PDB file of C-alpha atoms in Angstrom:
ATOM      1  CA  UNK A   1     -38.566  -3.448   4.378  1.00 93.00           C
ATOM      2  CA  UNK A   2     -37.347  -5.019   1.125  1.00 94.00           C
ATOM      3  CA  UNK A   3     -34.052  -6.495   0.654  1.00 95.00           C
ATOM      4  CA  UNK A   4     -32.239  -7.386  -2.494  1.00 95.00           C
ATOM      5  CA  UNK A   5     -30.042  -9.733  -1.511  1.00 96.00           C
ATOM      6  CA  UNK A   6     -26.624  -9.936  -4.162  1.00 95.00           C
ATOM      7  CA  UNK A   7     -25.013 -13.061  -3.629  1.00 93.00           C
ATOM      8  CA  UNK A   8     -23.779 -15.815  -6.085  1.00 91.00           C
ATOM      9  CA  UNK A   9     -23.680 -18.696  -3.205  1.00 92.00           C
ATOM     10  CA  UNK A  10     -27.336 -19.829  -3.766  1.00 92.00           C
ATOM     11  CA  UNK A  11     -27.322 -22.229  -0.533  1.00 95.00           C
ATOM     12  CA  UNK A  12     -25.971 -19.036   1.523  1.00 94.00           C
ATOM     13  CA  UNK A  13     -28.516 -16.924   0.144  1.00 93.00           C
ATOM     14  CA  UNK A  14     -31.325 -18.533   0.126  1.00 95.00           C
ATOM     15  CA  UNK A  15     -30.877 -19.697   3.591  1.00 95.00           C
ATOM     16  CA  UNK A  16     -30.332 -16.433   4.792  1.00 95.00           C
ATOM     17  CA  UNK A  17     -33.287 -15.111   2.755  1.00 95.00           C
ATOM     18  CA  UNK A  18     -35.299 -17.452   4.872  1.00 94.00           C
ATOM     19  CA  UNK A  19     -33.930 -16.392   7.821  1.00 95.00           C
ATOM     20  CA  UNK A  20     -34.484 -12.139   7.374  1.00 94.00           C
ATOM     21  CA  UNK A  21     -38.237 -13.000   5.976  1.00 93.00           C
ATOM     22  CA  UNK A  22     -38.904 -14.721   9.905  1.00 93.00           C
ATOM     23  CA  UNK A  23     -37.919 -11.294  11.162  1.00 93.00           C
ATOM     24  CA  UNK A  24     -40.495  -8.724  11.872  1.00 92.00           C
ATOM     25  CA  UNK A  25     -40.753  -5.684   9.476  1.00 93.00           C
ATOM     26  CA  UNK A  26     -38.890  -7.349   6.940  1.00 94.00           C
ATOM     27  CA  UNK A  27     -41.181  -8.174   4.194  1.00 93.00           C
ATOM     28  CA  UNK A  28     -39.586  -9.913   1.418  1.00 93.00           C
ATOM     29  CA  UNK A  29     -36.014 -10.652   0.037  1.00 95.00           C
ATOM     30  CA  UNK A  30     -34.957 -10.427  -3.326  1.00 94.00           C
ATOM     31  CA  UNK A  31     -32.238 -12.730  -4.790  1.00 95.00           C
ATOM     32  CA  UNK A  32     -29.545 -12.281  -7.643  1.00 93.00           C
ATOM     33  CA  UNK A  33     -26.516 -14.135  -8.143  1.00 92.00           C
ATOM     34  CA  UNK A  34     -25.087 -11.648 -10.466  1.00 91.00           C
ATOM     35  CA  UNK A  35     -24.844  -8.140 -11.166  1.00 92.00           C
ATOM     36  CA  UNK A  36     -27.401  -8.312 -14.212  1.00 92.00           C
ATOM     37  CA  UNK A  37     -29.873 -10.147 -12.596  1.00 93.00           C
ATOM     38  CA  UNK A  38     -29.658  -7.321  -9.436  1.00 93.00           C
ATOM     39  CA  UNK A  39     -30.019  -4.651 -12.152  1.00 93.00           C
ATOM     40  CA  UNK A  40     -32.787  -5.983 -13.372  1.00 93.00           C
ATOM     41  CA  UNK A  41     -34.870  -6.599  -9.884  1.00 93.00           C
ATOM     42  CA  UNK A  42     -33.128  -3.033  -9.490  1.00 92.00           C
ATOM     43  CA  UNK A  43     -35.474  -1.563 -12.498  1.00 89.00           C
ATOM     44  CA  UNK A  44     -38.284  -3.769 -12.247  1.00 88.00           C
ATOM     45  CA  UNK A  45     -39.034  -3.564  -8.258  1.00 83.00           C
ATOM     46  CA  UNK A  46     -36.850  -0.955  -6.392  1.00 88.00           C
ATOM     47  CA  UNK A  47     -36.305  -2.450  -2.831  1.00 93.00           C
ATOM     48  CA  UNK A  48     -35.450  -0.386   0.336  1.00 93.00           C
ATOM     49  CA  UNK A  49     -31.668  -1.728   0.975  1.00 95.00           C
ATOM     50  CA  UNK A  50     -28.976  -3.476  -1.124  1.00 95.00           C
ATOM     51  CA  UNK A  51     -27.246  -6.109   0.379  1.00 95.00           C
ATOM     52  CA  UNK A  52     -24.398  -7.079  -1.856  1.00 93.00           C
ATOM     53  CA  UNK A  53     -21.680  -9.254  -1.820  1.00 93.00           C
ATOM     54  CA  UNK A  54     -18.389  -7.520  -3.469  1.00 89.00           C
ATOM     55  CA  UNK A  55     -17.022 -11.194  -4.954  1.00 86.00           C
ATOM     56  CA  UNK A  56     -19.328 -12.989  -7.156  1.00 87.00           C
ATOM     57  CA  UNK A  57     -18.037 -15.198  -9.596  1.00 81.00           C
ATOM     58  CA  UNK A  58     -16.132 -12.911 -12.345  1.00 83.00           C
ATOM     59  CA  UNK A  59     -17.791  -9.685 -11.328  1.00 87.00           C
ATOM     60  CA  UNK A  60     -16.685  -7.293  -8.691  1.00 88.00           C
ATOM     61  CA  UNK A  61     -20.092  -5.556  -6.559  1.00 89.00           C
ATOM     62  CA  UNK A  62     -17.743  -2.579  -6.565  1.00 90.00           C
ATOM     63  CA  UNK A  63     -18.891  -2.186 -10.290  1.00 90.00           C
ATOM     64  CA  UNK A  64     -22.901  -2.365  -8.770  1.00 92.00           C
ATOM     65  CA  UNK A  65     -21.759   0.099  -5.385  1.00 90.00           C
ATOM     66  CA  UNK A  66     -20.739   2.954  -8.204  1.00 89.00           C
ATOM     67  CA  UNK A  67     -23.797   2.895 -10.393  1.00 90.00           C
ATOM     68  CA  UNK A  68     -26.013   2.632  -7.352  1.00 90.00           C
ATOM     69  CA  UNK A  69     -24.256   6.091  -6.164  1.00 86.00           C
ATOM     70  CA  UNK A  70     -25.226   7.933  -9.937  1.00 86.00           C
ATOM     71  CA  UNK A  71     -29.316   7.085  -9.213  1.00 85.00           C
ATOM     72  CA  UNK A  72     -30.873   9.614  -7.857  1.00 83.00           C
ATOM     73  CA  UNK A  73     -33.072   7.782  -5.131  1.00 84.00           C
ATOM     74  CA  UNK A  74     -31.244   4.847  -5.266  1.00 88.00           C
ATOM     75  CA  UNK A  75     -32.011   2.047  -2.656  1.00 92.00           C
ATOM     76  CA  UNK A  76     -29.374   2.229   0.257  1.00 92.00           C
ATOM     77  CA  UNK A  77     -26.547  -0.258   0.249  1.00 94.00           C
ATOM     78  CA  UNK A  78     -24.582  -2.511   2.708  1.00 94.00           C
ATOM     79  CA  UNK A  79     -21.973  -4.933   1.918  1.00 93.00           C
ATOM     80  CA  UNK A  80     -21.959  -8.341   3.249  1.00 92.00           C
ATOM     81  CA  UNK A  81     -18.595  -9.744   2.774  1.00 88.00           C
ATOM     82  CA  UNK A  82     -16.809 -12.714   3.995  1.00 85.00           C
ATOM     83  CA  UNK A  83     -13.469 -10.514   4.190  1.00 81.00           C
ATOM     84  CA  UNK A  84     -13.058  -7.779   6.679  1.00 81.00           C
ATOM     85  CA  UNK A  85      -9.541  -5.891   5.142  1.00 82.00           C
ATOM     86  CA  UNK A  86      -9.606  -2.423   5.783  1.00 83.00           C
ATOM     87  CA  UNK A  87      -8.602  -1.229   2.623  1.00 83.00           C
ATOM     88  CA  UNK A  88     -11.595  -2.782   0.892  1.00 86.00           C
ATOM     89  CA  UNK A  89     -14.142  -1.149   3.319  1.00 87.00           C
ATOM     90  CA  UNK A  90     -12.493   2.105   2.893  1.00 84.00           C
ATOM     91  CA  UNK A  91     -13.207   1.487  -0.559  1.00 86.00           C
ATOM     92  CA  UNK A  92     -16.597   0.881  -0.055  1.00 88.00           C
ATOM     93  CA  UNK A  93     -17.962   3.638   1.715  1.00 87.00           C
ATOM     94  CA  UNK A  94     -15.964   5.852  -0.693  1.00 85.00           C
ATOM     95  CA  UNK A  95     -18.014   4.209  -3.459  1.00 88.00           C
ATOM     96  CA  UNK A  96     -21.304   5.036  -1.685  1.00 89.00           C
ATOM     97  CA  UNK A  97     -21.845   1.786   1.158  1.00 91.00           C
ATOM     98  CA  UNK A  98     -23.463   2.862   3.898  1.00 93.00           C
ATOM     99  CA  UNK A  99     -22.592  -0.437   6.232  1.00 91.00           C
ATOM    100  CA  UNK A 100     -20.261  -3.280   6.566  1.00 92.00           C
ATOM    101  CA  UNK A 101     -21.188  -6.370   8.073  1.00 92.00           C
ATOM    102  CA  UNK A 102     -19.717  -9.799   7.679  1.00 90.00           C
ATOM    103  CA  UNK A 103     -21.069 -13.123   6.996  1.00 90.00           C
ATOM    104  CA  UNK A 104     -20.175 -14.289  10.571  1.00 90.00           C
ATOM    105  CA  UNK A 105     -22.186 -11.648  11.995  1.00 90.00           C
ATOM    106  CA  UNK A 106     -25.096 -13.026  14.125  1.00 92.00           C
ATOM    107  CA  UNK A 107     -28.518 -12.478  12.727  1.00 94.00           C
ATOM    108  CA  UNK A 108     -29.819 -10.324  15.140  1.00 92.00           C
ATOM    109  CA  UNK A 109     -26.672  -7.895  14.744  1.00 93.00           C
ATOM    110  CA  UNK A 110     -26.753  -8.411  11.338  1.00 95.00           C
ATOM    111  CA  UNK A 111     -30.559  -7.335  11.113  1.00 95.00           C
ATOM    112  CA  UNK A 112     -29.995  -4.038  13.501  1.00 94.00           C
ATOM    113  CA  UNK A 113     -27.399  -3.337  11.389  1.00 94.00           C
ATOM    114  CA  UNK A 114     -30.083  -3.217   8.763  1.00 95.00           C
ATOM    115  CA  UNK A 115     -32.572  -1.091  10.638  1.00 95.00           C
ATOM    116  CA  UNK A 116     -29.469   1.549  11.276  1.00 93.00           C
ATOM    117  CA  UNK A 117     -28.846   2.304   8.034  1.00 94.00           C
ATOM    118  CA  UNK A 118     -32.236   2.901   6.933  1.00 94.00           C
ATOM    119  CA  UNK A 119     -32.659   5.006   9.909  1.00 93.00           C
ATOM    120  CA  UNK A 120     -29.938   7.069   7.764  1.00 91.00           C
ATOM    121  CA  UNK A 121     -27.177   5.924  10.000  1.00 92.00           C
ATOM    122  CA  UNK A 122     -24.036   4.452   8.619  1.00 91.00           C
ATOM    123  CA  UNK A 123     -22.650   0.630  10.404  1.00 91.00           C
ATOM    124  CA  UNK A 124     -19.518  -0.802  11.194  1.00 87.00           C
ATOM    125  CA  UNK A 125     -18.684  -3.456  13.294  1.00 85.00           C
ATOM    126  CA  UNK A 126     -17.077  -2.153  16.607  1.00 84.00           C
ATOM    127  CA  UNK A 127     -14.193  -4.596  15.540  1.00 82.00           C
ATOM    128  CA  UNK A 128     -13.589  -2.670  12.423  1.00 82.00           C
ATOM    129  CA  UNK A 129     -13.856   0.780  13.492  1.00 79.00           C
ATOM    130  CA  UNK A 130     -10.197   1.150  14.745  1.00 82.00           C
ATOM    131  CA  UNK A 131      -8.667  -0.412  11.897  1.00 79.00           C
ATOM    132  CA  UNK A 132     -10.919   1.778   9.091  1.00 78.00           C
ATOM    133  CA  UNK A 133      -9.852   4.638  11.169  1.00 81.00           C
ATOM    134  CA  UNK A 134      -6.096   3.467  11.024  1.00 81.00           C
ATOM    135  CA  UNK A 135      -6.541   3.145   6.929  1.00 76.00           C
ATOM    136  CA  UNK A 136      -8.318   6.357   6.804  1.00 76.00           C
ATOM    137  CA  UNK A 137      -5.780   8.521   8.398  1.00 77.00           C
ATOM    138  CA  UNK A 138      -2.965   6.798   6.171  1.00 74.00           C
ATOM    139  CA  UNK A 139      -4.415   7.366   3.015  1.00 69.00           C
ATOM    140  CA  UNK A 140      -5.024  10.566   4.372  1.00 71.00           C
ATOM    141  CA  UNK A 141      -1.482  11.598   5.267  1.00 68.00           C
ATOM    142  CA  UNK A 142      -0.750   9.899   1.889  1.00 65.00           C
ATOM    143  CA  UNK A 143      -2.628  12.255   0.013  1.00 64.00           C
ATOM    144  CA  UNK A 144      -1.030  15.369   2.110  1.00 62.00           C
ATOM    145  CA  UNK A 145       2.574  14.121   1.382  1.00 60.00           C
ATOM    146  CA  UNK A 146       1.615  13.940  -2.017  1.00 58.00           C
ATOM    147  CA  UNK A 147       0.218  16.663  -2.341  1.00 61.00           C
ATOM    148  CA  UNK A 148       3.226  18.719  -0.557  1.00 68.00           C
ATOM    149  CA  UNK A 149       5.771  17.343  -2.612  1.00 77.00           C
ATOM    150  CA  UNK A 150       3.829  17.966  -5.950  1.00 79.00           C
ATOM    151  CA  UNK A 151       3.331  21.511  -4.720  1.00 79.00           C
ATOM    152  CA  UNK A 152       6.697  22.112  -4.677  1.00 83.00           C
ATOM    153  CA  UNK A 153       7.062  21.489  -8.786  1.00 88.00           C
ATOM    154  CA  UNK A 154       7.072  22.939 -11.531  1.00 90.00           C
ATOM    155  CA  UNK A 155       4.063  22.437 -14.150  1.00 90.00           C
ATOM    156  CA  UNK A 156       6.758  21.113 -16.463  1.00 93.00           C
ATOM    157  CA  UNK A 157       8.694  19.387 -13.435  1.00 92.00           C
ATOM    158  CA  UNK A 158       5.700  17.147 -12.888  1.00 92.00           C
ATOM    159  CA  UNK A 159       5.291  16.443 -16.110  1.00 93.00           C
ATOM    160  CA  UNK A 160       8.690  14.905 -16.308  1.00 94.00           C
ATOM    161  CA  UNK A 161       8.217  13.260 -13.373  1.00 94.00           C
ATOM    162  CA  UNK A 162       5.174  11.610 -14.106  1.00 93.00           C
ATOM    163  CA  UNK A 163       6.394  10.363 -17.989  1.00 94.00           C
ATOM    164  CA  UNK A 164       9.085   8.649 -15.410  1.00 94.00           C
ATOM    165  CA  UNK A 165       6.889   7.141 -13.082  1.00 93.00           C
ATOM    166  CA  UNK A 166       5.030   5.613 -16.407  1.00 93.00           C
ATOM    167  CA  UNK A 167       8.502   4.011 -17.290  1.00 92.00           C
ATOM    168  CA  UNK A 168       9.395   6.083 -19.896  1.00 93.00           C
ATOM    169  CA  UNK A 169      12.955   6.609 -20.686  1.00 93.00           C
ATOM    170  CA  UNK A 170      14.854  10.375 -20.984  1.00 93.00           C
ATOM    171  CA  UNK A 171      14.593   9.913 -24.674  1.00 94.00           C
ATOM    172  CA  UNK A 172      10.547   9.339 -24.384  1.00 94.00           C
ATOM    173  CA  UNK A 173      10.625  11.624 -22.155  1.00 94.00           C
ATOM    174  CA  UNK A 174      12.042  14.477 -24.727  1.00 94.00           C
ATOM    175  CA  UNK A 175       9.990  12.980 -27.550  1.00 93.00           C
ATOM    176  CA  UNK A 176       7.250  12.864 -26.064  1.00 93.00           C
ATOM    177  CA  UNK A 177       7.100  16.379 -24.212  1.00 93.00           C
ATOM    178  CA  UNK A 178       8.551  18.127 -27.155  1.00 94.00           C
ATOM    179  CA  UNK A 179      12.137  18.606 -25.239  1.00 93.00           C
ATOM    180  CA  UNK A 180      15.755  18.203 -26.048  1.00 93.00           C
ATOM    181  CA  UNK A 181      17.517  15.721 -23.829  1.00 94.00           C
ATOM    182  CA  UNK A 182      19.630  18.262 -22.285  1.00 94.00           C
ATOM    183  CA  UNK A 183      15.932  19.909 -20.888  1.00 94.00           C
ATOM    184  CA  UNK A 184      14.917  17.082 -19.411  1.00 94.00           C
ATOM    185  CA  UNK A 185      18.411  15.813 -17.778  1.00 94.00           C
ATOM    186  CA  UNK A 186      17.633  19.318 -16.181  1.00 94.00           C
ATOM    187  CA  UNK A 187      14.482  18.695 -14.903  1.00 94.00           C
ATOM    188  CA  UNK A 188      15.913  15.079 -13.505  1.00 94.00           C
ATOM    189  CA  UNK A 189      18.774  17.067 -12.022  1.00 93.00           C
ATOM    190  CA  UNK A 190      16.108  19.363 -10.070  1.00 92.00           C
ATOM    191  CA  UNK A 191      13.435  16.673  -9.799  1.00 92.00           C
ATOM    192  CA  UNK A 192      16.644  14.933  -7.335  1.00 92.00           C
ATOM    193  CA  UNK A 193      17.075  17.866  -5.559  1.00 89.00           C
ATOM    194  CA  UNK A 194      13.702  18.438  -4.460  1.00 86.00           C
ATOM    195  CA  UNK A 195      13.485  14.578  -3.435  1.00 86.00           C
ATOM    196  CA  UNK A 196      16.533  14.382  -1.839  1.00 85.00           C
ATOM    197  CA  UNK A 197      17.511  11.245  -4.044  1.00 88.00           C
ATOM    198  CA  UNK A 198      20.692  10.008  -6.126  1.00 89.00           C
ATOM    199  CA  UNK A 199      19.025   8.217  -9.171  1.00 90.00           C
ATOM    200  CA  UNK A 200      16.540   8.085 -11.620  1.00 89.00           C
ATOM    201  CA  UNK A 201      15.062   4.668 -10.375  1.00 91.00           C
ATOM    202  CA  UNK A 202      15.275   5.842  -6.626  1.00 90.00           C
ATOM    203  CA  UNK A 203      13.205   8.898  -7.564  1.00 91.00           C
ATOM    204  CA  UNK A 204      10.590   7.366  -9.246  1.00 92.00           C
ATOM    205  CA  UNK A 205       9.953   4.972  -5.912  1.00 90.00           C
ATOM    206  CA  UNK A 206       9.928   8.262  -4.195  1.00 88.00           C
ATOM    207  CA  UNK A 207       7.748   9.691  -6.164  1.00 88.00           C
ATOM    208  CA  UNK A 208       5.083   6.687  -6.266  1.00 87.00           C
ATOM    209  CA  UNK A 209       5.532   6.486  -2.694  1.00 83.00           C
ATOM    210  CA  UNK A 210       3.946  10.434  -2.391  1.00 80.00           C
ATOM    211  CA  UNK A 211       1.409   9.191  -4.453  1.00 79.00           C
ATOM    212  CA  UNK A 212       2.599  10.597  -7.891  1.00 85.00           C
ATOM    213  CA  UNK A 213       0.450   8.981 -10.864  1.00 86.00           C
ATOM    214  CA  UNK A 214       2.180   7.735 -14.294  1.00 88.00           C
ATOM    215  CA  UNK A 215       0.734   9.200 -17.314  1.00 83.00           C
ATOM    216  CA  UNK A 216      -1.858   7.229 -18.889  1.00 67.00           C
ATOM    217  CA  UNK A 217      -2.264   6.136 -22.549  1.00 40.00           C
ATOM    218  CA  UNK A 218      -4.495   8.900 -23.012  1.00 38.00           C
ATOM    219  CA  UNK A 219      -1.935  11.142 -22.118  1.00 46.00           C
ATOM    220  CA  UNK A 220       0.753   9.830 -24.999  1.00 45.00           C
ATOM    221  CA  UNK A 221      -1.310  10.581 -28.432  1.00 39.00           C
ATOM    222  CA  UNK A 222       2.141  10.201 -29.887  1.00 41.00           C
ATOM    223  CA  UNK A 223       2.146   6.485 -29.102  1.00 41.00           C
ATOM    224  CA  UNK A 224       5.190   5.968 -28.008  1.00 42.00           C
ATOM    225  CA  UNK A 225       5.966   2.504 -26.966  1.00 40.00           C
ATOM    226  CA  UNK A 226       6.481   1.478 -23.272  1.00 39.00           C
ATOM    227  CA  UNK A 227       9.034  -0.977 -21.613  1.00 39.00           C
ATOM    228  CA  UNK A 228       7.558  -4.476 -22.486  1.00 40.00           C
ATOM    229  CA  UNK A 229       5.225  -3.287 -24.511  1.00 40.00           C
ATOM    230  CA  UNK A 230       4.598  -5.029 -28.129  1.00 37.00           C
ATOM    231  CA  UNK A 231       5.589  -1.907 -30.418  1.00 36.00           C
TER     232      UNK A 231
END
């Protein structure tokens, strides 16, 4: 096996480098201390397994996990992390990880762990499974509250609701959905009702809370200017 080792401590690395080479079947580990450098070992000398740290330096390995998921034939990849939140691992095996382990793990753990996933199997630390499960099923119930509450709107409902969620004022609103104000105060009026809430600003945390998403710049060609903004 060949590992590519992605880690910007040097003294880490290279001591752990030392220690996967004294393992049988493991025979020879890559460094990079930055996502260029692992591209380029990436293009030059394609290894069997990524391991990559997600913090180094400035650069996130999230940024690495998503290009590694467009190859086709891409080497498999495992996160070694010194952090064990499960919101970030969720994030990670949505972005195409196939393991978790953390730096603590013991070396002989830490080298099945290895094995597993290029056996095709996926790893996580029996410590970690129940909360990643935990995190999975609330996103998951997120998304279907979300999801429910947007289904009961109108296309043009949502769109008001969304300009709101973005900060926009009634006035943007109108402006910038080609409405008079009375329109949209109707919308708000029936946006409310649906929510079950008694004010603009208490519907918009509603909203956010199902998981409604603001507009984003590409979205307002008219360039209208947002609260705090410098225009």
């Amino acid at each position: 096996m060949v590992v590519l080792l992605v880690d910007d401590h040097r003294v880490f690395a290279e001591a752990l480098a030392g220690q996967l080479l004294a393992e049988h079947g493991i025979d020879r580990v890559e460094l990079a201390g930055s996502l260029d450098a692992a591209r380029a070992l990436l293009s030059s000398d394609r290894p069997d397994l990524v391991l990559l740290d997600l913090s180094l330096a400035e650069e996130s390995g999230f940024e690495l996990l998503t290009e590694l998921a467009t190859v086709e034939d891409a080497p498999t990849a495992v996160v070694l992390s010194g952090h064990s939140e499960p919101r970030l691992i969720v994030k990670a095996l949505e972005c195409g990880a196939k393991g978790w382990v953390s730096k603590t793990t013991r070396l002989d753990t830490l080298v099945d762990a290895l094995w597993q996933v290029i056996d095709g199997q996926m790893y996580l630390a029996p410590s970690t499974l129940q909360p990643v499960l935990t995190q999975l099923l609330a996103d998951l119930n997120s998304r279907k509250k979300s999801s429910a509450f947007e289904d009961t709107l109108t296309p043009r409902e949502l769109e008001v609701l969304r300009c709101l969620v973005s900060g926009m004022t009634r006035a943007e609103v109108a402006q910038h959905l080609f409405l008079s104000m009375n329109t949209v105060r109707t919308h708000v009026q029936s946006l409310l009702r649906r929510s079950d809430q008694h004010s603009a600003l208490a519907l918009v945390a509603f909203a956010r809370s199902q998981g409604v998403q603001g507009i984003d710049e590409t979205d307002n060609p008219h360039g209208l200017s947002r609260p705090g903004s410098s225009h």
